[in-house]
Coordinates of C-alpha atoms in Angstrom, one line a residue:
M24 CA -18.3 -71.5 -82.8
S25 CA -20.2 -70.6 -79.6
N26 CA -19.4 -67.5 -77.6
Q27 CA -18.0 -68.8 -74.3
Y28 CA -18.5 -65.4 -72.6
L29 CA -22.2 -65.3 -73.7
A30 CA -22.7 -68.9 -72.6
G31 CA -21.2 -68.1 -69.2
F32 CA -23.5 -65.0 -68.9
I33 CA -26.6 -67.1 -69.7
K34 CA -25.6 -69.8 -67.2
D35 CA -25.1 -67.2 -64.5
A36 CA -28.4 -65.4 -65.3
T37 CA -30.2 -68.8 -65.1
K38 CA -28.9 -69.3 -61.6
R39 CA -29.8 -65.8 -60.5
Y40 CA -33.2 -65.1 -62.2
N41 CA -36.5 -66.9 -62.6
K42 CA -38.2 -67.6 -66.0
D43 CA -41.3 -65.5 -66.5
S44 CA -43.6 -64.0 -69.1
S45 CA -46.8 -62.0 -69.2
G46 CA -48.8 -64.9 -70.6
M47 CA -47.6 -67.4 -68.0
S48 CA -50.2 -68.4 -65.4
H49 CA -49.2 -68.8 -61.7
G50 CA -49.4 -72.5 -62.0
Q51 CA -47.0 -72.5 -65.0
F52 CA -44.7 -70.2 -63.1
M53 CA -44.6 -72.7 -60.2
C54 CA -43.8 -75.6 -62.4
I55 CA -41.1 -73.9 -64.4
N56 CA -39.3 -72.1 -61.5
T57 CA -39.9 -74.1 -58.2
T58 CA -39.0 -77.5 -56.8
L59 CA -40.4 -80.0 -54.4
N60 CA -38.1 -82.5 -52.7
K61 CA -35.3 -81.4 -55.0
K62 CA -37.4 -82.3 -58.1
Q63 CA -39.2 -79.9 -60.5
F64 CA -42.6 -79.0 -59.1
T65 CA -45.6 -80.5 -61.0
F66 CA -49.3 -81.0 -60.8
D67 CA -49.0 -84.7 -61.8
K68 CA -50.0 -86.1 -58.4
Y69 CA -53.0 -83.7 -58.0
P70 CA -54.0 -82.3 -61.5
F71 CA -57.2 -80.7 -60.0
Q72 CA -54.9 -78.2 -58.2
R73 CA -53.9 -76.4 -61.4
A74 CA -57.2 -74.5 -61.9
I75 CA -57.1 -73.4 -58.2
A76 CA -53.5 -72.3 -58.5
D77 CA -54.3 -70.3 -61.7
D78 CA -57.5 -68.7 -60.4
M79 CA -57.1 -65.0 -59.4
H80 CA -60.8 -64.4 -58.7
E81 CA -61.2 -61.6 -56.2
N82 CA -63.6 -63.6 -54.0
L83 CA -62.9 -67.3 -53.7
D84 CA -63.8 -70.1 -51.3
C85 CA -62.2 -73.6 -51.5
M86 CA -63.8 -76.3 -49.4
K87 CA -61.5 -79.4 -49.1
P88 CA -60.6 -82.5 -47.1
S89 CA -57.2 -83.0 -45.6
Q90 CA -54.2 -84.7 -47.4
V91 CA -54.8 -83.2 -50.9
G92 CA -51.9 -80.8 -51.0
L93 CA -53.8 -77.5 -51.1
T94 CA -51.9 -75.7 -48.3
E95 CA -48.7 -76.3 -50.4
I96 CA -50.4 -74.8 -53.4
Q97 CA -51.7 -71.8 -51.4
I98 CA -48.2 -71.0 -50.2
R99 CA -46.6 -71.3 -53.6
K100 CA -49.4 -69.3 -55.1
A101 CA -48.9 -66.5 -52.6
L102 CA -45.2 -66.4 -53.1
S103 CA -45.6 -66.5 -56.9
I104 CA -48.0 -63.6 -56.9
L105 CA -45.7 -61.4 -54.9
T106 CA -42.7 -62.4 -57.0
R107 CA -44.5 -61.4 -60.2
T108 CA -46.1 -58.2 -59.0
D109 CA -44.1 -55.3 -57.6
N110 CA -44.9 -53.2 -54.5
R111 CA -47.7 -55.4 -53.2
S112 CA -48.6 -56.9 -49.8
L113 CA -50.3 -60.2 -49.0
I114 CA -51.6 -61.3 -45.6
Y115 CA -51.6 -65.1 -45.1
T116 CA -53.6 -66.0 -41.9
M117 CA -53.7 -69.1 -39.8
P118 CA -56.2 -69.7 -36.9
N119 CA -53.7 -69.1 -34.1
D120 CA -50.1 -68.4 -33.2
K121 CA -49.2 -72.1 -32.8
M122 CA -50.4 -73.0 -36.3
F123 CA -48.8 -69.8 -37.7
K124 CA -45.4 -70.6 -36.3
R125 CA -45.6 -74.2 -37.5
I126 CA -46.6 -73.4 -41.1
S127 CA -43.9 -70.6 -41.3
K128 CA -41.1 -72.9 -40.0
T129 CA -42.0 -76.1 -41.7
R130 CA -43.8 -75.1 -45.0
I131 CA -43.0 -71.5 -46.0
Q132 CA -39.3 -71.1 -45.0
P133 CA -38.2 -74.4 -46.6
I134 CA -39.8 -73.3 -49.9
L135 CA -38.0 -69.9 -49.8
Q136 CA -34.7 -71.5 -49.0
S137 CA -34.8 -74.1 -51.7
D138 CA -36.2 -71.8 -54.4
A139 CA -34.6 -68.4 -53.5
K140 CA -33.8 -67.7 -57.2
A141 CA -37.5 -68.2 -58.2
F142 CA -38.7 -65.7 -55.6
R143 CA -36.0 -63.1 -56.2
L144 CA -34.6 -63.3 -52.6
S145 CA -31.5 -61.3 -51.8
G146 CA -29.0 -62.4 -49.2
D147 CA -29.2 -58.8 -47.8
V148 CA -32.9 -59.3 -46.7
K149 CA -33.4 -60.8 -43.3
N150 CA -36.9 -62.4 -43.3
S151 CA -38.7 -63.4 -40.1
M152 CA -41.4 -65.9 -39.4
G153 CA -44.1 -63.3 -39.8
L154 CA -42.7 -61.0 -42.4
M155 CA -41.0 -62.0 -45.7
Q156 CA -39.8 -59.6 -48.4
I157 CA -40.3 -61.0 -51.9
G158 CA -38.6 -58.7 -54.3
S159 CA -40.2 -55.3 -53.7
S160 CA -43.4 -57.0 -52.2
F161 CA -44.2 -58.3 -48.7
M162 CA -45.9 -61.3 -47.3
Y163 CA -47.3 -61.1 -43.7
V164 CA -48.0 -64.4 -42.0
T165 CA -50.2 -64.1 -38.9
G166 CA -52.0 -66.1 -36.2
S167 CA -55.2 -64.0 -36.7
T168 CA -54.7 -61.7 -33.7
E169 CA -56.6 -58.4 -33.5
G170 CA -53.4 -56.4 -33.6
D171 CA -52.4 -57.9 -36.9
A172 CA -55.9 -57.5 -38.3
T173 CA -55.9 -53.8 -37.6
S174 CA -52.3 -52.7 -38.4
I175 CA -51.5 -54.1 -41.8
N176 CA -52.8 -52.9 -45.2
A177 CA -52.8 -55.4 -48.0
D178 CA -53.8 -56.1 -51.6
F179 CA -54.4 -59.8 -51.1
I180 CA -55.8 -61.8 -48.1
F181 CA -55.3 -65.6 -48.0
N182 CA -57.2 -67.2 -45.1
D183 CA -56.1 -70.8 -44.3
E184 CA -58.3 -73.1 -42.2
V185 CA -61.2 -70.6 -42.1
D186 CA -63.4 -72.8 -39.9
L187 CA -60.9 -72.9 -37.1
T188 CA -60.4 -69.1 -37.2
D189 CA -62.4 -66.5 -35.1
Q190 CA -64.9 -65.4 -37.7
S191 CA -64.9 -61.8 -36.4
M192 CA -61.1 -61.7 -37.1
L193 CA -61.8 -62.7 -40.8
A194 CA -64.0 -59.6 -41.2
L195 CA -61.3 -57.4 -39.7
F196 CA -58.7 -58.7 -42.1
N197 CA -61.0 -58.1 -45.0
S198 CA -61.1 -54.4 -43.9
R199 CA -57.4 -54.2 -44.6
L200 CA -58.1 -54.4 -48.3
Q201 CA -60.0 -51.1 -48.5
G202 CA -57.0 -49.0 -49.7
S203 CA -56.1 -51.5 -52.5
D204 CA -57.1 -51.4 -56.2
L205 CA -57.0 -55.2 -56.3
R206 CA -58.8 -56.4 -53.1
I207 CA -58.4 -60.1 -53.7
R208 CA -59.7 -62.4 -50.9
Q209 CA -59.2 -66.2 -51.1
R210 CA -60.2 -68.7 -48.4
F211 CA -59.4 -72.4 -48.0
S212 CA -60.5 -74.8 -45.3
T213 CA -61.8 -78.2 -44.3
P214 CA -65.5 -77.6 -43.4
T215 CA -67.2 -78.1 -40.0
Y216 CA -70.9 -77.2 -40.0
N217 CA -73.5 -76.5 -42.5
G218 CA -73.9 -72.7 -43.1
F219 CA -70.7 -71.8 -41.3
G220 CA -67.3 -70.7 -42.3
I221 CA -66.0 -72.1 -45.6
H222 CA -69.4 -73.9 -46.3
K223 CA -71.2 -70.6 -45.9
G224 CA -68.9 -69.0 -48.5
Y225 CA -69.0 -71.9 -50.9
A226 CA -72.8 -72.1 -50.8
A227 CA -72.9 -68.5 -52.1
S228 CA -70.5 -69.2 -54.9
D229 CA -70.7 -70.7 -58.4
Q230 CA -69.9 -74.1 -56.8
H231 CA -67.3 -75.8 -59.0
E232 CA -67.1 -79.6 -58.7
F233 CA -64.4 -81.8 -60.2
M234 CA -66.5 -84.1 -62.4
I235 CA -65.6 -87.2 -64.4
K236 CA -67.2 -88.6 -67.5
C237 CA -67.7 -92.3 -67.8
R238 CA -65.9 -93.7 -70.9
A239 CA -68.6 -96.4 -71.3
C240 CA -71.8 -94.3 -71.2
N241 CA -70.5 -90.7 -71.4
H242 CA -72.4 -89.8 -68.1
W243 CA -70.9 -86.9 -66.2
Q244 CA -70.9 -87.3 -62.4
I245 CA -69.4 -86.2 -59.1
P246 CA -68.0 -89.4 -57.4
L247 CA -69.1 -89.5 -53.7
F248 CA -68.7 -91.9 -50.8
T249 CA -72.1 -93.5 -51.3
K250 CA -73.5 -96.9 -52.5
E251 CA -74.2 -95.4 -55.9
F252 CA -70.4 -95.1 -56.5
I253 CA -68.6 -97.5 -54.2
R254 CA -68.7 -101.1 -55.2
I255 CA -68.2 -103.6 -52.3
P256 CA -68.5 -107.1 -53.7
G257 CA -70.9 -109.2 -51.7
L258 CA -71.8 -106.6 -49.1
T259 CA -73.4 -103.5 -50.9
D260 CA -77.0 -104.7 -50.4
R261 CA -76.5 -105.5 -46.7
V262 CA -76.1 -101.9 -45.5
N263 CA -78.3 -98.8 -46.0
S264 CA -75.4 -96.4 -46.1
L265 CA -71.7 -96.8 -46.3
I266 CA -71.4 -94.8 -43.0
D267 CA -73.0 -97.9 -41.4
L268 CA -70.0 -100.0 -42.2
E269 CA -68.3 -101.3 -39.1
P270 CA -64.7 -102.5 -38.5
R271 CA -65.9 -105.9 -37.4
L272 CA -66.9 -106.6 -41.1
L273 CA -63.2 -106.9 -41.8
D274 CA -62.7 -109.5 -39.1
D275 CA -65.7 -111.4 -40.4
G276 CA -64.2 -111.5 -43.9
L277 CA -67.2 -109.6 -45.4
I278 CA -65.1 -106.9 -46.9
D279 CA -62.2 -107.3 -49.2
L280 CA -60.5 -103.9 -49.2
D281 CA -58.5 -104.6 -52.3
A282 CA -61.7 -105.3 -54.2
L283 CA -63.3 -102.0 -53.5
H284 CA -63.6 -99.7 -56.6
I285 CA -65.5 -96.7 -57.8
T286 CA -68.2 -97.2 -60.4
C287 CA -70.4 -95.1 -62.7
E288 CA -73.7 -94.3 -61.0
K289 CA -75.5 -94.8 -64.3
C290 CA -74.0 -97.9 -66.0
R291 CA -72.1 -99.3 -63.0
R292 CA -68.9 -99.7 -65.1
R293 CA -65.7 -99.1 -63.2
L294 CA -64.4 -95.5 -63.4
N295 CA -60.7 -94.8 -64.0
M296 CA -60.1 -91.9 -61.6
A297 CA -56.6 -91.3 -63.1
D298 CA -58.2 -90.6 -66.5
Y299 CA -57.8 -86.8 -66.2
D300 CA -58.7 -86.3 -69.9
S301 CA -62.2 -87.2 -68.8
R302 CA -62.3 -84.8 -65.8
A303 CA -63.1 -81.2 -65.6
W304 CA -64.1 -78.5 -63.1
V305 CA -67.8 -77.6 -63.7
A306 CA -69.8 -74.8 -62.1
K307 CA -73.2 -75.6 -60.7
Y308 CA -74.2 -71.9 -60.9
P309 CA -72.1 -70.4 -63.7
N310 CA -74.0 -67.1 -63.6
R311 CA -72.6 -66.4 -60.1
T312 CA -69.6 -64.6 -61.5
H313 CA -69.1 -62.5 -58.4
H314 CA -68.1 -65.4 -56.2
R315 CA -65.8 -68.4 -57.2
G316 CA -66.1 -71.7 -55.3
Y317 CA -64.3 -75.0 -55.5
H318 CA -65.3 -78.2 -53.6
V319 CA -62.4 -80.7 -53.5
R320 CA -63.4 -84.2 -52.5
P321 CA -61.3 -87.3 -51.8
F322 CA -62.1 -88.7 -55.2
S323 CA -61.0 -85.5 -56.9
T324 CA -57.7 -87.3 -57.1
H325 CA -56.8 -90.8 -58.0
T326 CA -54.3 -91.0 -55.1
L327 CA -57.1 -91.3 -52.5
D328 CA -59.1 -94.4 -53.4
A329 CA -62.1 -96.2 -51.9
K330 CA -59.9 -98.4 -49.8
Y331 CA -58.3 -95.4 -48.2
V332 CA -61.7 -93.8 -47.4
V333 CA -63.1 -97.0 -45.8
T334 CA -60.1 -97.6 -43.7
Q335 CA -60.2 -94.0 -42.5
L336 CA -63.9 -94.5 -41.7
F337 CA -63.1 -97.5 -39.5
D338 CA -60.3 -95.6 -37.8
Y339 CA -62.5 -92.6 -37.0
K340 CA -65.3 -94.9 -35.7
R341 CA -62.9 -96.5 -33.3
R342 CA -62.2 -93.0 -32.0
N343 CA -65.9 -92.2 -31.9
N344 CA -65.3 -89.2 -34.2
L345 CA -67.7 -89.3 -37.2
K346 CA -67.6 -85.6 -37.4
G347 CA -63.8 -85.7 -38.0
F348 CA -64.3 -88.3 -40.7
H349 CA -66.9 -86.2 -42.6
N350 CA -64.9 -83.0 -42.2
T351 CA -61.3 -84.1 -42.8
V352 CA -61.7 -87.2 -45.0
L353 CA -64.8 -86.5 -47.0
G354 CA -64.4 -82.7 -47.0
E355 CA -68.1 -82.4 -46.0
T356 CA -70.0 -80.7 -43.2
Y357 CA -71.4 -82.6 -40.3
D358 CA -74.6 -81.6 -38.4
Q359 CA -75.8 -85.0 -37.2
G360 CA -75.9 -86.4 -33.7
N361 CA -76.3 -84.0 -30.8
S362 CA -73.8 -81.4 -31.8
R363 CA -76.3 -79.0 -33.3
L364 CA -80.0 -78.4 -33.5
T365 CA -81.4 -79.0 -37.0
Q366 CA -84.0 -76.9 -38.8
E367 CA -86.3 -79.9 -38.8
Q368 CA -86.1 -80.3 -35.0
I369 CA -86.8 -76.6 -34.4
E370 CA -89.7 -76.4 -36.8
A371 CA -91.2 -79.5 -35.3
V372 CA -91.8 -77.6 -32.0
M373 CA -92.9 -74.4 -33.6
I374 CA -96.7 -74.5 -33.1
Q375 CA -97.9 -71.0 -34.0
D376 CA -96.4 -67.7 -34.9
S377 CA -98.9 -65.7 -32.9
V378 CA -98.6 -65.2 -29.1
A379 CA -100.3 -68.0 -27.2
E380 CA -101.6 -66.0 -24.2
P381 CA -101.6 -67.9 -20.9
A382 CA -104.6 -67.7 -18.6
K383 CA -104.7 -64.5 -16.5
G384 CA -102.6 -64.9 -13.4
H385 CA -100.9 -68.0 -14.6
P386 CA -97.2 -68.1 -13.4
V387 CA -94.9 -66.9 -16.2
F388 CA -91.1 -67.2 -16.5
I389 CA -88.9 -64.8 -18.4
G390 CA -85.4 -64.9 -19.9
I391 CA -83.4 -61.9 -21.2
D392 CA -80.3 -61.7 -23.3
V393 CA -78.9 -58.1 -23.0
G394 CA -77.1 -56.3 -25.8
A395 CA -77.5 -53.2 -28.0
T396 CA -80.7 -55.2 -29.0
C397 CA -82.1 -57.2 -26.1
H398 CA -83.9 -60.5 -26.7
I399 CA -86.7 -61.5 -24.4
V400 CA -88.6 -64.8 -24.1
L401 CA -91.6 -65.7 -21.9
A402 CA -92.8 -69.2 -21.0
I403 CA -95.1 -71.2 -18.8
G404 CA -94.7 -74.8 -17.7
P405 CA -94.3 -77.1 -14.8
D406 CA -90.5 -77.5 -15.1
V407 CA -87.5 -76.9 -17.2
D408 CA -88.0 -80.0 -19.2
N409 CA -91.6 -79.1 -20.2
L410 CA -91.9 -75.5 -21.2
M411 CA -94.3 -73.6 -23.5
V412 CA -92.4 -70.5 -24.8
F413 CA -95.3 -68.3 -25.8
R414 CA -93.6 -65.0 -26.7
F415 CA -90.4 -63.7 -28.3
E416 CA -89.6 -60.0 -28.1
T417 CA -86.8 -57.6 -28.9
C418 CA -86.1 -54.1 -27.7
S419 CA -83.2 -51.6 -27.5
A420 CA -81.1 -51.6 -24.3
D421 CA -82.3 -48.1 -23.5
N422 CA -86.0 -49.3 -23.5
L423 CA -85.4 -52.5 -21.6
S424 CA -86.6 -51.2 -18.2
L425 CA -89.8 -49.8 -19.7
K426 CA -90.4 -53.1 -21.7
I427 CA -90.0 -55.3 -18.6
K428 CA -92.4 -53.0 -16.6
G429 CA -95.0 -53.4 -19.3
L430 CA -94.6 -57.2 -19.4
R431 CA -94.9 -57.5 -15.6
E432 CA -98.1 -55.5 -15.7
Q433 CA -99.4 -57.8 -18.4
Y434 CA -98.2 -61.2 -17.0
N435 CA -97.8 -62.8 -13.6
I436 CA -94.0 -63.1 -13.9
V437 CA -92.9 -65.1 -10.9
S438 CA -89.2 -65.7 -11.8
G439 CA -86.6 -65.1 -14.6
G440 CA -83.0 -64.7 -15.5
I441 CA -81.0 -62.0 -17.2
D442 CA -77.3 -62.2 -18.2
R443 CA -75.1 -60.6 -15.7
Y444 CA -72.1 -59.8 -17.9
P445 CA -71.0 -57.6 -19.5
Y446 CA -74.0 -55.4 -18.7
T447 CA -74.0 -55.8 -14.9
P448 CA -75.5 -52.4 -14.1
T449 CA -78.4 -53.1 -16.5
S450 CA -79.0 -56.6 -15.0
N451 CA -78.9 -55.2 -11.5
A452 CA -81.4 -52.5 -12.3
I453 CA -83.8 -55.1 -13.7
R454 CA -83.3 -57.2 -10.6
D455 CA -84.1 -54.3 -8.3
Q456 CA -87.0 -53.1 -10.5
S457 CA -88.6 -56.6 -10.3
F458 CA -87.9 -56.9 -6.5
G459 CA -85.6 -59.8 -7.1
L460 CA -87.9 -61.9 -9.3
I461 CA -85.6 -61.5 -12.3
M462 CA -82.2 -62.5 -11.2
P463 CA -78.8 -61.8 -12.9
I464 CA -77.3 -65.0 -14.2
E465 CA -73.6 -65.6 -14.6
Y466 CA -72.4 -68.7 -16.4
G467 CA -70.5 -71.3 -14.4
K468 CA -69.2 -74.8 -15.0
G469 CA -70.6 -78.3 -14.9
R470 CA -74.1 -78.7 -13.4
E471 CA -73.4 -75.9 -11.0
F472 CA -76.4 -73.9 -9.7
M473 CA -75.8 -71.7 -6.7
P474 CA -77.0 -68.3 -5.3
I475 CA -74.5 -65.5 -5.1
K476 CA -75.0 -63.3 -2.0
D477 CA -74.1 -59.7 -1.4
E478 CA -72.5 -58.2 1.7
F479 CA -75.9 -58.2 3.4
L480 CA -76.2 -61.9 2.8
E481 CA -79.1 -61.3 0.3
Q482 CA -79.2 -63.1 -3.0
S483 CA -77.9 -60.8 -5.7
A484 CA -77.3 -63.2 -8.6
V485 CA -77.1 -66.8 -9.6
R486 CA -74.2 -68.9 -11.0
A487 CA -75.5 -71.6 -13.3
G488 CA -73.5 -74.1 -15.4
R489 CA -73.3 -72.8 -18.9
T490 CA -73.3 -76.2 -20.7
A491 CA -76.1 -77.5 -18.5
M492 CA -78.4 -74.6 -19.2
L493 CA -77.8 -74.7 -23.0
D494 CA -78.1 -78.5 -22.9
T495 CA -81.5 -78.1 -21.3
V496 CA -82.6 -75.8 -24.1
A497 CA -81.3 -78.1 -26.9
N498 CA -82.7 -81.3 -25.3
G499 CA -86.2 -79.7 -24.8
I500 CA -86.4 -78.8 -28.5
R501 CA -84.7 -81.9 -29.8
N502 CA -87.0 -84.3 -27.9
G503 CA -90.1 -82.2 -28.5
S504 CA -91.0 -81.6 -24.8
W505 CA -90.7 -77.8 -25.4
K506 CA -93.1 -75.9 -27.6
L507 CA -92.4 -72.5 -29.3
A508 CA -95.0 -69.9 -30.2
G509 CA -95.3 -66.1 -30.5
Y510 CA -92.3 -65.7 -32.8
R511 CA -94.5 -63.8 -35.2
D512 CA -92.4 -62.5 -38.2
D513 CA -89.1 -63.7 -36.5
K514 CA -89.4 -67.4 -37.4
S515 CA -86.3 -67.3 -39.6
T516 CA -84.4 -65.2 -37.0
L517 CA -85.3 -67.6 -34.2
T518 CA -84.2 -70.6 -36.3
T519 CA -80.9 -68.9 -37.1
H520 CA -80.2 -68.2 -33.5
L521 CA -81.0 -71.8 -32.4
M522 CA -78.8 -73.2 -35.1
D523 CA -75.9 -70.9 -34.4
M524 CA -74.6 -72.9 -31.5
V525 CA -72.7 -76.2 -31.7
R526 CA -71.8 -78.5 -28.9
E527 CA -68.2 -79.6 -28.9
E528 CA -67.2 -82.5 -26.8
G529 CA -64.4 -82.0 -24.3
T530 CA -61.2 -84.0 -24.2
G531 CA -60.0 -85.6 -21.0
E532 CA -61.5 -84.0 -18.0
D533 CA -62.7 -80.9 -19.9
E534 CA -66.4 -80.6 -20.2
A535 CA -68.3 -80.2 -23.4
T536 CA -68.9 -76.6 -24.5
W537 CA -71.4 -74.8 -26.7
V538 CA -69.6 -72.6 -29.3
K539 CA -71.2 -69.9 -31.4
L540 CA -70.7 -69.9 -35.1
N541 CA -71.8 -66.6 -36.6
E542 CA -72.5 -64.3 -33.6
N543 CA -76.3 -64.8 -34.0
D544 CA -77.2 -66.8 -30.9
H545 CA -79.1 -64.4 -28.7
Y546 CA -82.4 -66.2 -28.4
F547 CA -80.5 -69.4 -27.5
H548 CA -79.0 -67.6 -24.5
A549 CA -82.3 -65.9 -23.6
L550 CA -83.8 -69.4 -23.4
A551 CA -80.9 -70.5 -21.2
F552 CA -81.4 -67.6 -18.8
L553 CA -85.1 -68.5 -18.8
V554 CA -84.1 -72.1 -17.7
A555 CA -82.0 -70.6 -14.9
G556 CA -85.0 -68.4 -13.9
V557 CA -87.2 -71.5 -13.6
R558 CA -84.6 -73.4 -11.6
N559 CA -84.0 -70.4 -9.3
F560 CA -87.8 -70.3 -8.6
D561 CA -87.7 -74.0 -7.7
F562 CA -84.6 -73.4 -5.6
Q563 CA -86.3 -70.5 -3.7
S564 CA -89.5 -72.5 -3.1
F565 CA -87.6 -75.5 -2.0
A566 CA -85.0 -73.7 0.1
G567 CA -87.6 -71.9 2.1
D568 CA -88.1 -75.0 4.3
Y569 CA -84.4 -75.6 4.7
Q570 CA -81.4 -74.1 6.4
H571 CA -78.6 -73.6 3.8
V572 CA -75.4 -75.5 4.4
D573 CA -73.5 -75.4 1.1
D574 CA -74.4 -74.6 -2.5
S575 CA -75.8 -77.9 -3.9
I576 CA -79.2 -79.4 -4.0
V577 CA -80.8 -82.2 -6.0
M578 CA -84.5 -82.3 -6.7
D579 CA -86.7 -84.8 -8.6
D580 CA -90.2 -84.3 -9.7
F581 CA -93.1 -86.8 -9.9
D582 CA -96.8 -86.8 -10.6
L583 CA -99.5 -87.6 -8.0
D584 CA -103.2 -87.5 -9.0
D585 CA -102.3 -85.4 -12.1
T586 CA -100.9 -82.7 -9.8
K587 CA -97.3 -81.6 -10.3
I588 CA -95.5 -81.9 -7.0
W589 CA -91.8 -81.2 -6.2
A590 CA -90.1 -83.2 -3.5
A591 CA -86.7 -83.3 -2.1
T592 CA -85.4 -86.8 -2.6
D593 CA -81.7 -86.2 -1.9
L594 CA -81.1 -83.5 0.7
I595 CA -77.4 -82.7 -0.2
G596 CA -76.3 -79.6 1.6
F597 CA -79.6 -78.9 3.4
E598 CA -80.8 -79.8 6.9
P599 CA -84.6 -80.0 7.5
A600 CA -85.9 -77.1 9.4
T601 CA -89.4 -78.5 9.7
A602 CA -91.2 -81.8 9.7
R603 CA -90.7 -84.0 6.7
G604 CA -94.3 -83.5 5.6
K605 CA -93.6 -79.8 4.9
N606 CA -90.8 -80.6 2.6
I607 CA -93.1 -81.1 -0.3
I608 CA -93.9 -77.9 -2.2
T609 CA -97.1 -78.0 -4.4
R610 CA -96.7 -76.0 -7.5
Y611 CA -99.6 -74.6 -9.6

């Protein structure tokens, strides 16, 4: 006969306490103790998630597409860790306050409310959006602000959507682990650019891929969105790459979406993506035990098939957003198009590492990016679209004045630009030292280019459109009209700086902007200030024959008898002060 009092005690304990044991993994804890949509939580829909949920490596990067349920896993993993370890703290970061509030309200709080028993929550504890007490441990959820990054100590840091987060904030958050004996850092994100954010971390890791073995030929492989794996009956041989597929092919009846399937790259037999007995996480570099990495792809799960990926491709193409398709659908980086200079484009215009000295007395332009270490570039050329950058230099800020003095003694520097902010006294000193030849440059908007005058109506600086200046640098390198020399032992540094900026297209009326990736962009800006210096020289030469009315001019150049000549073809904002024949300024 059963003991009714003991049965009642067991029933009450089951309601109030979770089920746990020392040998249970975090994934097992989630499945036994938590629910999803009022049903027991499982990994049945996404079996690849289990290894990531169980992994407690101290340094982990997971690169993923969207729609694969990993944010859900991260949250449950964080809550499970804090439930099962006493007196610990975990910081869970989102890129900004808006995303932090959304994930707290719509993802974290519902889990805590539905599974209060599993996470040892007490009715006496009042949790907020940013701070949750789990037993005797705490979870901080933040929008990656500097205040949060410098005021909270932690044992665990979970960074969500790394590529959308200010990278300097990630370093600050990592510093909050210094007082812990665990110091576990795990990062998850859709990728953006090669060598940046989550891709940079994953590239340094052991690089796990979720592979599948073909039942027909026993070949292990990583299914990708390529012709080697995707079978499109009647069309495969008509396109060079699946990215070339166009929505019109559906209208022409050349694609049957329901007939698409994934095949073995070796024997071409159809692969059963739901055969998880034939799937496994495999590390490309197993000896990199210091850094764990996972690359989740759309075909890591059977729920995202070839039909889904192709329809998403068409949708993103209609919106002219191939970058979004690669990042969020394929879970891959995207560096094509005009968004970023490539290493191949840069190396194509690198002609020699030694300084290519110009003829004595030849007009030289200079660009200077100021910082603790100043970056200096010198160039010759007829215009901003055709420049030969012959020397790259660095020096400390303390030695900048002496460095510029030496360069002016060596070269005929006729004009230049130096960043005005935040080192305004330094830039003003260089302007005065060079008698106004090297002008402070402050970035403006659009294609703006205008002199800034002081109280004595003398030019003291120049405002130049930031995007326009950086576009000129990128276009000169990309189309090969610029040449680079004199980088000496800094070839890799120069390449890094030129690849550290990406051009993000604006939305609506917003202009495109160049965004830095890893804070290593100094030579890129030095070249932009060089461009501003060349344009300021053109402006001064041109404006000498005109009375200034407003702040806009348009100039075109043309060749006459192989001599470079500049002419005013559209006198916007200027009134002729002399005869038309004097409006032509012959350059070198």
